[in-house]
Amino acid sequence: MSDVWNEAEDFSVILIENFIRFETAAKNITYKESGGSEVLKVSFKIASQYYQQIQNTPYPAPLIGLQIDYDDKNEILTVVPSDAFLKQYENQIMKDVAFKQCENCKVRYSKFIQLCD
């Protein structure tokens, strides 16, 4: 039985912000555990119409501790986590939550945002 959730039909700013947060945390944890020492930039492909909704939300809390930069031309969102952000994920429970969310949401938000390799 798979825990991967079906693709979402409706765009939700807060859920996309959480997706960005958990993917950024998980990628940095994996990188660090494989011997990486720097902070890893994580890039996402997101259409400008969705990015604008994120920018205009009155609830930016999930993005606290993340420096974001958006390339309008290529529709690429680059996220750099702060040291304080990453420190939260040294806790095993937070680490497990990040990985579980990433696993569950493999296709959930793919209609709106995708990780860049």
Coordinates of C-alpha atoms in Angstrom, one line a residue:
M1 CA 0.0 0.0 0.0
S2 CA 1.4 3.4 -1.0
D3 CA 1.2 6.5 1.1
V4 CA 1.8 8.7 -1.9
W5 CA -1.1 11.2 -2.1
N6 CA -3.0 11.8 -5.3
E7 CA -2.3 15.0 -7.3
A8 CA -4.1 18.0 -5.8
E9 CA -6.7 19.8 -7.9
D10 CA -6.6 23.2 -6.2
F11 CA -3.7 25.4 -5.5
S12 CA -3.1 26.1 -1.8
V13 CA -0.5 28.7 -0.8
I14 CA 0.2 27.3 2.6
L15 CA 0.5 23.7 1.4
I16 CA 2.9 24.8 -1.4
E17 CA 4.9 26.8 1.2
N18 CA 5.1 23.7 3.4
F19 CA 6.2 21.6 0.4
I20 CA 9.0 24.1 -0.3
R21 CA 10.0 23.9 3.4
F22 CA 10.0 20.1 3.7
E23 CA 11.8 19.5 0.4
T24 CA 14.5 22.1 1.2
A25 CA 15.0 20.5 4.6
A26 CA 15.1 16.9 3.3
K27 CA 17.5 17.8 0.4
N28 CA 19.9 19.5 2.9
I29 CA 19.7 16.7 5.4
T30 CA 20.4 14.1 2.7
Y31 CA 23.3 16.2 1.3
K32 CA 24.8 16.7 4.8
E33 CA 24.5 13.0 5.7
S34 CA 26.3 12.1 2.4
G35 CA 29.3 14.3 3.5
G36 CA 28.3 17.7 2.1
S37 CA 29.4 20.6 4.3
E38 CA 27.8 23.6 2.7
V39 CA 24.2 24.7 2.7
L40 CA 22.5 23.3 -0.4
K41 CA 20.4 25.6 -2.7
V42 CA 17.2 23.9 -3.7
S43 CA 15.5 24.9 -6.9
F44 CA 11.9 24.5 -7.9
K45 CA 10.0 25.1 -11.2
I46 CA 6.9 27.1 -10.4
A47 CA 4.8 29.2 -12.8
S48 CA 4.8 32.9 -12.1
Q49 CA 1.0 33.0 -11.4
Y50 CA 1.6 30.6 -8.5
Y51 CA 4.7 32.3 -7.2
Q52 CA 2.8 35.6 -7.1
Q53 CA 0.2 34.0 -4.9
I54 CA 2.9 32.9 -2.6
Q55 CA 4.4 36.4 -2.5
N56 CA 1.0 38.0 -1.8
T57 CA -0.1 35.7 1.0
P58 CA -0.7 37.1 4.4
Y59 CA 0.6 33.8 5.9
P60 CA 4.3 33.4 5.0
A61 CA 5.2 31.5 8.2
P62 CA 6.4 28.3 6.5
L63 CA 9.0 30.3 4.6
I64 CA 10.6 31.7 7.8
G65 CA 14.3 30.9 7.7
L66 CA 14.4 30.5 4.0
Q67 CA 16.0 33.0 1.5
I68 CA 14.0 32.8 -1.7
D69 CA 14.9 34.2 -5.1
Y70 CA 12.6 33.9 -8.2
D71 CA 13.8 34.0 -11.8
D72 CA 10.7 35.3 -13.7
K73 CA 12.2 34.4 -17.1
N74 CA 12.8 30.8 -16.4
E75 CA 10.2 30.4 -13.6
I76 CA 12.7 29.0 -11.2
L77 CA 12.4 29.5 -7.4
T78 CA 15.8 29.1 -5.6
V79 CA 15.7 28.5 -1.9
V80 CA 18.6 28.8 0.5
P81 CA 18.0 27.7 4.1
S82 CA 19.5 29.6 7.1
D83 CA 21.5 27.8 9.7
A84 CA 18.7 28.4 12.2
F85 CA 16.2 26.7 9.8
L86 CA 18.5 23.7 9.4
K87 CA 19.1 23.4 13.1
Q88 CA 15.3 22.7 13.6
Y89 CA 15.8 19.5 11.5
E90 CA 18.6 18.1 13.6
N91 CA 15.7 16.9 15.8
Q92 CA 14.8 13.4 14.8
I93 CA 11.1 14.0 14.9
M94 CA 11.4 17.0 12.6
K95 CA 13.7 15.1 10.3
D96 CA 11.2 12.2 10.1
V97 CA 8.3 14.6 9.4
A98 CA 10.3 16.3 6.5
F99 CA 11.1 12.9 4.9
K100 CA 7.6 11.5 5.3
Q101 CA 6.0 14.7 3.8
C102 CA 8.4 14.5 0.8
E103 CA 7.5 10.8 0.3
N104 CA 3.8 11.4 0.6
C105 CA 3.8 14.4 -1.7
K106 CA 5.9 13.0 -4.6
V107 CA 3.1 13.8 -7.0
R108 CA 0.7 15.8 -4.8
Y109 CA 1.7 19.3 -5.9
S110 CA 3.3 18.4 -9.3
K111 CA 0.6 20.3 -11.1
F112 CA 1.9 23.5 -9.5
I113 CA 5.5 23.0 -8.5
Q114 CA 8.3 20.6 -9.2
L115 CA 11.8 20.1 -7.9
C116 CA 14.6 20.9 -10.3
D117 CA 17.4 18.3 -10.5

